[in-house]
Amino acid sequence: MGSSSSALNFGAGPAKLPREVLEEVQNELLSYNKSGMSIMEMSHRSPEYSKINTDAQAAIRELLNVPDNYMVLFMQGGGVGGFAAVAMNLINRTGTADYIVTGTWSASAAKEAAKYGKVNIVFPKPEKLGDIPETSTWNLNPDASYLYYCDNETVDGIEFPNMPYNPHDVPIVTDMSSSIMTKKVDVSKFGVIFGGAQKNIGPAGVVFVIIREDLLGKPMDICPSILNFTHIYKANSVHNTPATLSVYIMEKVLQWIKKNGGVEGMEKQSLEKSVFLYKAIENSNGFYSSPIDKKMRSRINVPFRVGGPNGDESLEAKFLEEAEKLRMYQLKGHRTVGGMRASLYNAVTLKEVKLLVEFMEEFQNYTLSKSNQTI
Amino acid sequence: MGSSSSALNFGAGPAKLPREVLEEVQNELLSYNKSGMSIMEMSHRSPEYSKINTDAQAAIRELLNVPDNYMVLFMQGGGVGGFAAVAMNLINRTGTADYIVTGTWSASAAKEAAKYGKVNIVFPKPEKLGDIPETSTWNLNPDASYLYYCDNETVDGIEFPNMPYNPHDVPIVTDMSSSIMTKKVDVSKFGVIFGGAQKNIGPAGVVFVIIREDLLGKPMDICPSILNFTHIYKANSVHNTPATLSVYIMEKVLQWIKKNGGVEGMEKQSLEKSVFLYKAIENSNGFYSSPIDKKMRSRINVPFRVGGPNGDESLEAKFLEEAEKLRMYQLKGHRTVGGMRASLYNAVTLKEVKLLVEFMEEFQNYTLSKSNQTI
């Protein structure tokens, strides 16, 4: 079960980071590049930090094969900051935007955007999570400034299976907080890809933004400087002091991804891990169950109930308790959803998922044998 | 000159942090509280992070003796994020605000606020930096939502000597990014005290906000959630993922301040350090000079020129080069001001300032003896 000191971390974010990266951070913490200063004690305009900023941008470009007419920006404020920024930078083009709402975070993004323009919800909330209606029923506005969707709903465990239907060819904006660097992406098909780093590529404190050049230059007058993509681009993401420590660690995670097969390697591993876990859920005779329609199940965040499709809350509490005895942590589902959730971000290994499944099988066997005894 | 591995860091921010704090962070980096996980791998809703969030708020309350009717909030976005937030949360009360502009950061705050309401500049830019005009000439608006000033101008080295003249008793808002916890403050006299943590109380990534309760509840409709003080207060500063690592380190710095004499201890040390350095400048027969009027000189950021009142740029380059040989870093003045700047934040010791002054005297003697030889 890994080294004795290390835990199995299935948290949804802030989440597990590669141990090698953390060890490097630890080694350099008191003296970065033999300077006698920690990186967090250095100016964001120092040569040291400037190199980190440049290297992190370059690593994202390389890993995602970002075309030249796209800019890579870093800002603060988390995904929710990104929700406001997207609207304040883009909605001005026509005053309206289309939002595909598939779960918690896209709903939150639509609500935030409605402060800044007309938000058109593309289809009504499906009765069953992840049950996307036929595209022929979608209400798409040809004049939308952009079409927004959340690539992977971290809370609900819903992953959009491909690009959304976009007959009017408006710029597509997507929140990839929890799926970035877990699969290949054709950046050229997007207007904006953004997200918080704290799931697959770093600690909390940084938002990455990949934006097509022609979408810059049209922010609303009321856009705060810290959320103004044009301003941030012109200042090369150091217009004011960034969370330098977070960017520094993110840069190391990006290098770790490069060393470990790049996005292709991460995608392969992501599929293996999620297939293994969903198979175990399917094979449990209903003891474990996924609330999400098969077509839309996330490779990244796997919510499941214990003890039946609606969950047995006392059994779920016991599940968490037993898991923690085995140092398997942060398996509790989001407070708005309940049940369990295993997040399988890039730093989580297939071996760790196998250990989780092993525990799930043992827990099921033990529970069923005990209930047989009781009967 | 301290331990051989450690540098003398006079940077303006991100800046020197207490070595003991960095060592603690290093020790805990791979396993926080024996969990086998780094604090940066834990949810912002975990019991561990919740305690850090609560403890950091409590430490600020204790250190500054914050009255019960004031709230302590944390957000992201740096001081510049704070500029927008202040206006979007407060200017709505009457639509207008008074700004005292004494340097770079208050000018930037006024510019940001003008996006959200009418900004009244209280007096025109003085010809000499730090030369504040008579209060009888101040143009104060009795209907201002608030009166804004920057307590310490980090770039220019100007510290406001006391509370600003406020005959209409409007709420006073102040940016204390570079002066927080360097002196006692009567919080009850303020509407809002805010600032970035990355100078005196932590690494970059956190903005602290101390706000009087009755000023909450009136944000503009267009205020992004991440800058909405009311929203942040209701969610106890974890409405979305904060830069958890930065808050965690800030909490440790706050405990370090408590252990080291509290704000009183920091104030005493701050006075000793700055008096020592300014005396050396005054006693240099004009070889070193401060551009700031004596009444307004900052205890925290000390800009000075080398080789005359307008500086001798080649001598200043040489000064920086020689300083770096002695491992004295980040002494270069802000790019918009030029010259030198020594920042004397809480983690900088009197001993380190004495070493700087020793070097300054040696550099002066060497330069003058060399110039005599040349003649």
mmCIF file with all atom_site columns, C-alpha atoms in Angstrom, chain B residues 45-216:
data_model
loop_
_atom_site.group_PDB
_atom_site.id
_atom_site.type_symbol
_atom_site.label_atom_id
_atom_site.label_alt_id
_atom_site.label_comp_id
_atom_site.label_asym_id
_atom_site.label_entity_id
_atom_site.label_seq_id
_atom_site.pdbx_PDB_ins_code
_atom_site.Cartn_x
_atom_site.Cartn_y
_atom_site.Cartn_z
_atom_site.occupancy
_atom_site.B_iso_or_equiv
_atom_site.pdbx_formal_charge
_atom_site.auth_seq_id
_atom_site.auth_comp_id
_atom_site.auth_asym_id
_atom_site.auth_atom_id
_atom_site.pdbx_PDB_model_num
ATOM 1   C CA . ARG B 1 45  ? -13.245 21.591 3.529   1.00 0.00 ? 45  ARG B CA 1
ATOM 2   C CA . SER B 1 46  ? -11.151 19.032 5.428   1.00 0.00 ? 46  SER B CA 1
ATOM 3   C CA . PRO B 1 47  ? -11.011 19.308 9.235   1.00 0.00 ? 47  PRO B CA 1
ATOM 4   C CA . GLU B 1 48  ? -7.282  20.048 8.911   1.00 0.00 ? 48  GLU B CA 1
ATOM 5   C CA . TYR B 1 49  ? -7.689  23.026 6.610   1.00 0.00 ? 49  TYR B CA 1
ATOM 6   C CA . SER B 1 50  ? -10.784 24.285 8.436   1.00 0.00 ? 50  SER B CA 1
ATOM 7   C CA . LYS B 1 51  ? -8.717  24.509 11.601  1.00 0.00 ? 51  LYS B CA 1
ATOM 8   C CA . ILE B 1 52  ? -5.972  26.446 9.797   1.00 0.00 ? 52  ILE B CA 1
ATOM 9   C CA . ASN B 1 53  ? -8.545  28.859 8.373   1.00 0.00 ? 53  ASN B CA 1
ATOM 10  C CA . THR B 1 54  ? -10.094 29.395 11.833  1.00 0.00 ? 54  THR B CA 1
ATOM 11  C CA . ASP B 1 55  ? -6.732  29.680 13.576  1.00 0.00 ? 55  ASP B CA 1
ATOM 12  C CA . ALA B 1 56  ? -5.463  32.260 11.075  1.00 0.00 ? 56  ALA B CA 1
ATOM 13  C CA . GLN B 1 57  ? -8.561  34.400 11.601  1.00 0.00 ? 57  GLN B CA 1
ATOM 14  C CA . ALA B 1 58  ? -8.224  34.055 15.380  1.00 0.00 ? 58  ALA B CA 1
ATOM 15  C CA . ALA B 1 59  ? -4.539  35.019 15.267  1.00 0.00 ? 59  ALA B CA 1
ATOM 16  C CA . ILE B 1 60  ? -5.299  38.196 13.324  1.00 0.00 ? 60  ILE B CA 1
ATOM 17  C CA . ARG B 1 61  ? -8.099  39.043 15.781  1.00 0.00 ? 61  ARG B CA 1
ATOM 18  C CA . GLU B 1 62  ? -5.776  38.498 18.733  1.00 0.00 ? 62  GLU B CA 1
ATOM 19  C CA . LEU B 1 63  ? -2.740  40.302 17.311  1.00 0.00 ? 63  LEU B CA 1
ATOM 20  C CA . LEU B 1 64  ? -4.696  43.393 16.251  1.00 0.00 ? 64  LEU B CA 1
ATOM 21  C CA . ASN B 1 65  ? -7.285  43.226 19.021  1.00 0.00 ? 65  ASN B CA 1
ATOM 22  C CA . VAL B 1 66  ? -10.029 43.221 16.390  1.00 0.00 ? 66  VAL B CA 1
ATOM 23  C CA . PRO B 1 67  ? -13.416 44.243 17.879  1.00 0.00 ? 67  PRO B CA 1
ATOM 24  C CA . ASP B 1 68  ? -16.322 41.788 17.690  1.00 0.00 ? 68  ASP B CA 1
ATOM 25  C CA . ASN B 1 69  ? -18.207 43.850 15.112  1.00 0.00 ? 69  ASN B CA 1
ATOM 26  C CA . TYR B 1 70  ? -15.403 43.382 12.577  1.00 0.00 ? 70  TYR B CA 1
ATOM 27  C CA . MET B 1 71  ? -15.043 40.334 10.344  1.00 0.00 ? 71  MET B CA 1
ATOM 28  C CA . VAL B 1 72  ? -11.764 38.811 9.164   1.00 0.00 ? 72  VAL B CA 1
ATOM 29  C CA . LEU B 1 73  ? -11.922 37.452 5.611   1.00 0.00 ? 73  LEU B CA 1
ATOM 30  C CA . PHE B 1 74  ? -9.440  35.865 3.225   1.00 0.00 ? 74  PHE B CA 1
ATOM 31  C CA . MET B 1 75  ? -9.646  36.064 -0.540  1.00 0.00 ? 75  MET B CA 1
ATOM 32  C CA . GLN B 1 76  ? -7.442  35.776 -3.636  1.00 0.00 ? 76  GLN B CA 1
ATOM 33  C CA . GLY B 1 77  ? -6.355  38.301 -6.237  1.00 0.00 ? 77  GLY B CA 1
ATOM 34  C CA . GLY B 1 78  ? -3.623  40.279 -4.472  1.00 0.00 ? 78  GLY B CA 1
ATOM 35  C CA . GLY B 1 79  ? -3.829  43.909 -3.475  1.00 0.00 ? 79  GLY B CA 1
ATOM 36  C CA . VAL B 1 80  ? -5.079  44.828 -6.959  1.00 0.00 ? 80  VAL B CA 1
ATOM 37  C CA . GLY B 1 81  ? -7.947  42.398 -6.448  1.00 0.00 ? 81  GLY B CA 1
ATOM 38  C CA . GLY B 1 82  ? -8.565  44.209 -3.180  1.00 0.00 ? 82  GLY B CA 1
ATOM 39  C CA . PHE B 1 83  ? -8.738  47.574 -4.996  1.00 0.00 ? 83  PHE B CA 1
ATOM 40  C CA . ALA B 1 84  ? -11.627 46.344 -7.155  1.00 0.00 ? 84  ALA B CA 1
ATOM 41  C CA . ALA B 1 85  ? -13.295 44.533 -4.260  1.00 0.00 ? 85  ALA B CA 1
ATOM 42  C CA . VAL B 1 86  ? -13.287 47.596 -2.003  1.00 0.00 ? 86  VAL B CA 1
ATOM 43  C CA . ALA B 1 87  ? -15.052 49.666 -4.639  1.00 0.00 ? 87  ALA B CA 1
ATOM 44  C CA . MET B 1 88  ? -17.513 46.968 -5.707  1.00 0.00 ? 88  MET B CA 1
ATOM 45  C CA . ASN B 1 89  ? -18.493 46.266 -2.097  1.00 0.00 ? 89  ASN B CA 1
ATOM 46  C CA . LEU B 1 90  ? -18.647 49.813 -0.735  1.00 0.00 ? 90  LEU B CA 1
ATOM 47  C CA . ILE B 1 91  ? -19.033 52.520 -3.388  1.00 0.00 ? 91  ILE B CA 1
ATOM 48  C CA . ASN B 1 92  ? -22.660 51.567 -3.988  1.00 0.00 ? 92  ASN B CA 1
ATOM 49  C CA . ARG B 1 93  ? -23.662 53.242 -0.721  1.00 0.00 ? 93  ARG B CA 1
ATOM 50  C CA . THR B 1 94  ? -23.555 56.717 -2.298  1.00 0.00 ? 94  THR B CA 1
ATOM 51  C CA . GLY B 1 95  ? -21.959 56.089 -5.701  1.00 0.00 ? 95  GLY B CA 1
ATOM 52  C CA . THR B 1 96  ? -18.865 58.093 -4.870  1.00 0.00 ? 96  THR B CA 1
ATOM 53  C CA . ALA B 1 97  ? -15.653 57.715 -2.838  1.00 0.00 ? 97  ALA B CA 1
ATOM 54  C CA . ASP B 1 98  ? -12.741 59.933 -1.739  1.00 0.00 ? 98  ASP B CA 1
ATOM 55  C CA . TYR B 1 99  ? -9.209  58.804 -2.584  1.00 0.00 ? 99  TYR B CA 1
ATOM 56  C CA . ILE B 1 100 ? -6.017  60.179 -1.045  1.00 0.00 ? 100 ILE B CA 1
ATOM 57  C CA . VAL B 1 101 ? -3.273  59.542 -3.593  1.00 0.00 ? 101 VAL B CA 1
ATOM 58  C CA . THR B 1 102 ? 0.250   59.498 -2.161  1.00 0.00 ? 102 THR B CA 1
ATOM 59  C CA . GLY B 1 103 ? 2.033   57.141 -4.510  1.00 0.00 ? 103 GLY B CA 1
ATOM 60  C CA . THR B 1 104 ? 1.886   54.247 -6.951  1.00 0.00 ? 104 THR B CA 1
ATOM 61  C CA . TRP B 1 105 ? -0.537  51.942 -5.160  1.00 0.00 ? 105 TRP B CA 1
ATOM 62  C CA . SER B 1 106 ? -3.128  54.490 -4.060  1.00 0.00 ? 106 SER B CA 1
ATOM 63  C CA . ALA B 1 107 ? -3.111  55.876 -7.620  1.00 0.00 ? 107 ALA B CA 1
ATOM 64  C CA . SER B 1 108 ? -3.714  52.355 -8.905  1.00 0.00 ? 108 SER B CA 1
ATOM 65  C CA . ALA B 1 109 ? -6.527  51.810 -6.382  1.00 0.00 ? 109 ALA B CA 1
ATOM 66  C CA . ALA B 1 110 ? -8.235  55.063 -7.431  1.00 0.00 ? 110 ALA B CA 1
ATOM 67  C CA . LYS B 1 111 ? -8.006  54.071 -11.092 1.00 0.00 ? 111 LYS B CA 1
ATOM 68  C CA . GLU B 1 112 ? -9.534  50.665 -10.403 1.00 0.00 ? 112 GLU B CA 1
ATOM 69  C CA . ALA B 1 113 ? -12.341 52.184 -8.289  1.00 0.00 ? 113 ALA B CA 1
ATOM 70  C CA . ALA B 1 114 ? -13.248 54.640 -11.052 1.00 0.00 ? 114 ALA B CA 1
ATOM 71  C CA . LYS B 1 115 ? -14.654 51.654 -12.982 1.00 0.00 ? 115 LYS B CA 1
ATOM 72  C CA . TYR B 1 116 ? -17.395 51.353 -10.376 1.00 0.00 ? 116 TYR B CA 1
ATOM 73  C CA . GLY B 1 117 ? -18.348 54.847 -9.281  1.00 0.00 ? 117 GLY B CA 1
ATOM 74  C CA . LYS B 1 118 ? -17.280 58.465 -8.995  1.00 0.00 ? 118 LYS B CA 1
ATOM 75  C CA . VAL B 1 119 ? -13.801 58.813 -7.561  1.00 0.00 ? 119 VAL B CA 1
ATOM 76  C CA . ASN B 1 120 ? -12.911 62.139 -5.961  1.00 0.00 ? 120 ASN B CA 1
ATOM 77  C CA . ILE B 1 121 ? -9.151  62.735 -5.614  1.00 0.00 ? 121 ILE B CA 1
ATOM 78  C CA . VAL B 1 122 ? -8.723  64.592 -2.315  1.00 0.00 ? 122 VAL B CA 1
ATOM 79  C CA . PHE B 1 123 ? -5.690  66.676 -3.346  1.00 0.00 ? 123 PHE B CA 1
ATOM 80  C CA . PRO B 1 124 ? -3.612  67.034 -6.513  1.00 0.00 ? 124 PRO B CA 1
ATOM 81  C CA . LYS B 1 125 ? -0.368  65.084 -6.858  1.00 0.00 ? 125 LYS B CA 1
ATOM 82  C CA . PRO B 1 126 ? 2.285   66.903 -4.771  1.00 0.00 ? 126 PRO B CA 1
ATOM 83  C CA . GLU B 1 127 ? 5.386   68.075 -6.618  1.00 0.00 ? 127 GLU B CA 1
ATOM 84  C CA . LYS B 1 128 ? 7.659   66.345 -4.123  1.00 0.00 ? 128 LYS B CA 1
ATOM 85  C CA . LEU B 1 129 ? 6.743   62.792 -3.133  1.00 0.00 ? 129 LEU B CA 1
ATOM 86  C CA . GLY B 1 130 ? 5.373   62.641 0.360   1.00 0.00 ? 130 GLY B CA 1
ATOM 87  C CA . ASP B 1 131 ? 4.666   66.354 0.560   1.00 0.00 ? 131 ASP B CA 1
ATOM 88  C CA . ILE B 1 132 ? 1.053   66.208 1.744   1.00 0.00 ? 132 ILE B CA 1
ATOM 89  C CA . PRO B 1 133 ? -0.780  69.553 1.486   1.00 0.00 ? 133 PRO B CA 1
ATOM 90  C CA . GLU B 1 134 ? -2.461  71.261 4.460   1.00 0.00 ? 134 GLU B CA 1
ATOM 91  C CA . THR B 1 135 ? -5.724  69.569 5.412   1.00 0.00 ? 135 THR B CA 1
ATOM 92  C CA . SER B 1 136 ? -7.535  72.902 4.996   1.00 0.00 ? 136 SER B CA 1
ATOM 93  C CA . THR B 1 137 ? -6.985  72.513 1.241   1.00 0.00 ? 137 THR B CA 1
ATOM 94  C CA . TRP B 1 138 ? -8.337  68.937 1.073   1.00 0.00 ? 138 TRP B CA 1
ATOM 95  C CA . ASN B 1 139 ? -11.407 68.434 -1.055  1.00 0.00 ? 139 ASN B CA 1
ATOM 96  C CA . LEU B 1 140 ? -13.436 65.986 1.035   1.00 0.00 ? 140 LEU B CA 1
ATOM 97  C CA . ASN B 1 141 ? -16.938 64.917 0.070   1.00 0.00 ? 141 ASN B CA 1
ATOM 98  C CA . PRO B 1 142 ? -19.366 64.534 3.009   1.00 0.00 ? 142 PRO B CA 1
ATOM 99  C CA . ASP B 1 143 ? -21.317 62.029 0.871   1.00 0.00 ? 143 ASP B CA 1
ATOM 100 C CA . ALA B 1 144 ? -18.359 59.801 0.088   1.00 0.00 ? 144 ALA B CA 1
ATOM 101 C CA . SER B 1 145 ? -19.047 56.102 0.635   1.00 0.00 ? 145 SER B CA 1
ATOM 102 C CA . TYR B 1 146 ? -15.581 55.936 2.122   1.00 0.00 ? 146 TYR B CA 1
ATOM 103 C CA . LEU B 1 147 ? -12.249 57.738 2.400   1.00 0.00 ? 147 LEU B CA 1
ATOM 104 C CA . TYR B 1 148 ? -9.395  55.661 0.995   1.00 0.00 ? 148 TYR B CA 1
ATOM 105 C CA . TYR B 1 149 ? -5.679  55.883 1.650   1.00 0.00 ? 149 TYR B CA 1
ATOM 106 C CA . CYS B 1 150 ? -2.658  53.628 1.372   1.00 0.00 ? 150 CYS B CA 1
ATOM 107 C CA . ASP B 1 151 ? -1.042  53.319 4.795   1.00 0.00 ? 151 ASP B CA 1
ATOM 108 C CA . ASN B 1 152 ? 2.375   52.530 3.349   1.00 0.00 ? 152 ASN B CA 1
ATOM 109 C CA . GLU B 1 153 ? 3.356   53.016 -0.278  1.00 0.00 ? 153 GLU B CA 1
ATOM 110 C CA . THR B 1 154 ? 5.672   50.074 -0.930  1.00 0.00 ? 154 THR B CA 1
ATOM 111 C CA . VAL B 1 155 ? 7.046   51.381 -4.219  1.00 0.00 ? 155 VAL B CA 1
ATOM 112 C CA . ASP B 1 156 ? 7.667   54.960 -3.136  1.00 0.00 ? 156 ASP B CA 1
ATOM 113 C CA . GLY B 1 157 ? 8.558   54.451 0.535   1.00 0.00 ? 157 GLY B CA 1
ATOM 114 C CA . ILE B 1 158 ? 5.876   56.745 1.919   1.00 0.00 ? 158 ILE B CA 1
ATOM 115 C CA . GLU B 1 159 ? 4.100   55.957 5.158   1.00 0.00 ? 159 GLU B CA 1
ATOM 116 C CA . PHE B 1 160 ? 1.031   57.868 6.236   1.00 0.00 ? 160 PHE B CA 1
ATOM 117 C CA . PRO B 1 161 ? 2.021   59.253 9.634   1.00 0.00 ? 161 PRO B CA 1
ATOM 118 C CA . ASN B 1 162 ? -1.408  58.945 11.270  1.00 0.00 ? 162 ASN B CA 1
ATOM 119 C CA . MET B 1 163 ? -5.093  58.610 10.429  1.00 0.00 ? 163 MET B CA 1
ATOM 120 C CA . PRO B 1 164 ? -6.132  60.963 7.629   1.00 0.00 ? 164 PRO B CA 1
ATOM 121 C CA . TYR B 1 165 ? -8.206  64.049 8.366   1.00 0.00 ? 165 TYR B CA 1
ATOM 122 C CA . ASN B 1 166 ? -11.840 62.925 8.235   1.00 0.00 ? 166 ASN B CA 1
ATOM 123 C CA . PRO B 1 167 ? -14.188 65.734 9.340   1.00 0.00 ? 167 PRO B CA 1
ATOM 124 C CA . HIS B 1 168 ? -17.302 64.120 7.856   1.00 0.00 ? 168 HIS B CA 1
ATOM 125 C CA . ASP B 1 169 ? -16.629 60.843 9.662   1.00 0.00 ? 169 ASP B CA 1
ATOM 126 C CA . VAL B 1 170 ? -17.016 58.630 6.590   1.00 0.00 ? 170 VAL B CA 1
ATOM 127 C CA . PRO B 1 171 ? -15.724 55.042 6.825   1.00 0.00 ? 171 PRO B CA 1
ATOM 128 C CA . ILE B 1 172 ? -11.966 54.916 6.322   1.00 0.00 ? 172 ILE B CA 1
ATOM 129 C CA . VAL B 1 173 ? -10.555 52.217 4.057   1.00 0.00 ? 173 VAL B CA 1
ATOM 130 C CA . THR B 1 174 ? -6.848  51.514 4.042   1.00 0.00 ? 174 THR B CA 1
ATOM 131 C CA . ASP B 1 175 ? -4.437  49.292 2.159   1.00 0.00 ? 175 ASP B CA 1
ATOM 132 C CA . MET B 1 176 ? -1.981  47.948 4.750   1.00 0.00 ? 176 MET B CA 1
ATOM 133 C CA . SER B 1 177 ? -0.278  45.385 2.497   1.00 0.00 ? 177 SER B CA 1
ATOM 134 C CA . SER B 1 178 ? 3.190   46.448 3.545   1.00 0.00 ? 178 SER B CA 1
ATOM 135 C CA . SER B 1 179 ? 2.536   47.748 7.072   1.00 0.00 ? 179 SER B CA 1
ATOM 136 C CA . ILE B 1 180 ? 0.151   45.203 8.600   1.00 0.00 ? 180 ILE B CA 1
ATOM 137 C CA . MET B 1 181 ? 1.494   43.760 11.873  1.00 0.00 ? 181 MET B CA 1
ATOM 138 C CA . THR B 1 182 ? 4.393   46.229 11.943  1.00 0.00 ? 182 THR B CA 1
ATOM 139 C CA . LYS B 1 183 ? 2.600   48.595 14.342  1.00 0.00 ? 183 LYS B CA 1
ATOM 140 C CA . LYS B 1 184 ? -0.357  48.782 16.655  1.00 0.00 ? 184 LYS B CA 1
ATOM 141 C CA . VAL B 1 185 ? -3.585  49.808 14.948  1.00 0.00 ? 185 VAL B CA 1
ATOM 142 C CA . ASP B 1 186 ? -6.884  50.874 16.475  1.00 0.00 ? 186 ASP B CA 1
ATOM 143 C CA . VAL B 1 187 ? -9.096  48.792 14.210  1.00 0.00 ? 187 VAL B CA 1
ATOM 144 C CA . SER B 1 188 ? -12.258 50.450 15.550  1.00 0.00 ? 188 SER B CA 1
ATOM 145 C CA . LYS B 1 189 ? -11.308 53.646 13.702  1.00 0.00 ? 189 LYS B CA 1
ATOM 146 C CA . PHE B 1 190 ? -11.480 51.930 10.310  1.00 0.00 ? 190 PHE B CA 1
ATOM 147 C CA . GLY B 1 191 ? -14.190 50.712 7.986   1.00 0.00 ? 191 GLY B CA 1
ATOM 148 C CA . VAL B 1 192 ? -11.920 48.308 6.138   1.00 0.00 ? 192 VAL B CA 1
ATOM 149 C CA . ILE B 1 193 ? -8.274  47.299 6.494   1.00 0.00 ? 193 ILE B CA 1
ATOM 150 C CA . PHE B 1 194 ? -7.021  45.035 3.729   1.00 0.00 ? 194 PHE B CA 1
ATOM 151 C CA . GLY B 1 195 ? -3.874  43.942 1.969   1.00 0.00 ? 195 GLY B CA 1
ATOM 152 C CA . GLY B 1 196 ? -1.822  41.212 0.383   1.00 0.00 ? 196 GLY B CA 1
ATOM 153 C CA . ALA B 1 197 ? -0.122  38.879 2.841   1.00 0.00 ? 197 ALA B CA 1
ATOM 154 C CA . GLN B 1 198 ? 3.139   38.609 0.916   1.00 0.00 ? 198 GLN B CA 1
ATOM 155 C CA . LYS B 1 199 ? 5.115   41.277 2.748   1.00 0.00 ? 199 LYS B CA 1
ATOM 156 C CA . ASN B 1 200 ? 4.809   40.914 6.501   1.00 0.00 ? 200 ASN B CA 1
ATOM 157 C CA . ILE B 1 201 ? 2.614   37.925 7.184   1.00 0.00 ? 201 ILE B CA 1
ATOM 158 C CA . GLY B 1 202 ? 3.026   35.231 4.563   1.00 0.00 ? 202 GLY B CA 1
ATOM 159 C CA . PRO B 1 203 ? 3.703   34.202 0.997   1.00 0.00 ? 203 PRO B CA 1
ATOM 160 C CA . ALA B 1 204 ? 1.744   35.526 -2.003  1.00 0.00 ? 204 ALA B CA 1
ATOM 161 C CA . GLY B 1 205 ? -1.727  34.149 -2.656  1.00 0.00 ? 205 GLY B CA 1
ATOM 162 C CA . VAL B 1 206 ? -3.865  35.579 0.162   1.00 0.00 ? 206 VAL B CA 1
ATOM 163 C CA . VAL B 1 207 ? -5.557  38.921 0.703   1.00 0.00 ? 207 VAL B CA 1
ATOM 164 C CA . PHE B 1 208 ? -6.729  39.646 4.258   1.00 0.00 ? 208 PHE B CA 1
ATOM 165 C CA . VAL B 1 209 ? -9.771  41.862 4.782   1.00 0.00 ? 209 VAL B CA 1
ATOM 166 C CA . ILE B 1 210 ? -10.876 43.242 8.149   1.00 0.00 ? 210 ILE B CA 1
ATOM 167 C CA . ILE B 1 211 ? -14.282 44.813 7.653   1.00 0.00 ? 211 ILE B CA 1
ATOM 168 C CA . ARG B 1 212 ? -16.827 46.472 9.940   1.00 0.00 ? 212 ARG B CA 1
ATOM 169 C CA . GLU B 1 213 ? -19.996 44.377 9.967   1.00 0.00 ? 213 GLU B CA 1
ATOM 170 C CA . ASP B 1 214 ? -22.361 47.173 8.904   1.00 0.00 ? 214 ASP B CA 1
ATOM 171 C CA . LEU B 1 215 ? -20.387 47.684 5.679   1.00 0.00 ? 215 LEU B CA 1
ATOM 172 C CA . LEU B 1 216 ? -21.291 44.200 4.497   1.00 0.00 ? 216 LEU B CA 1
#
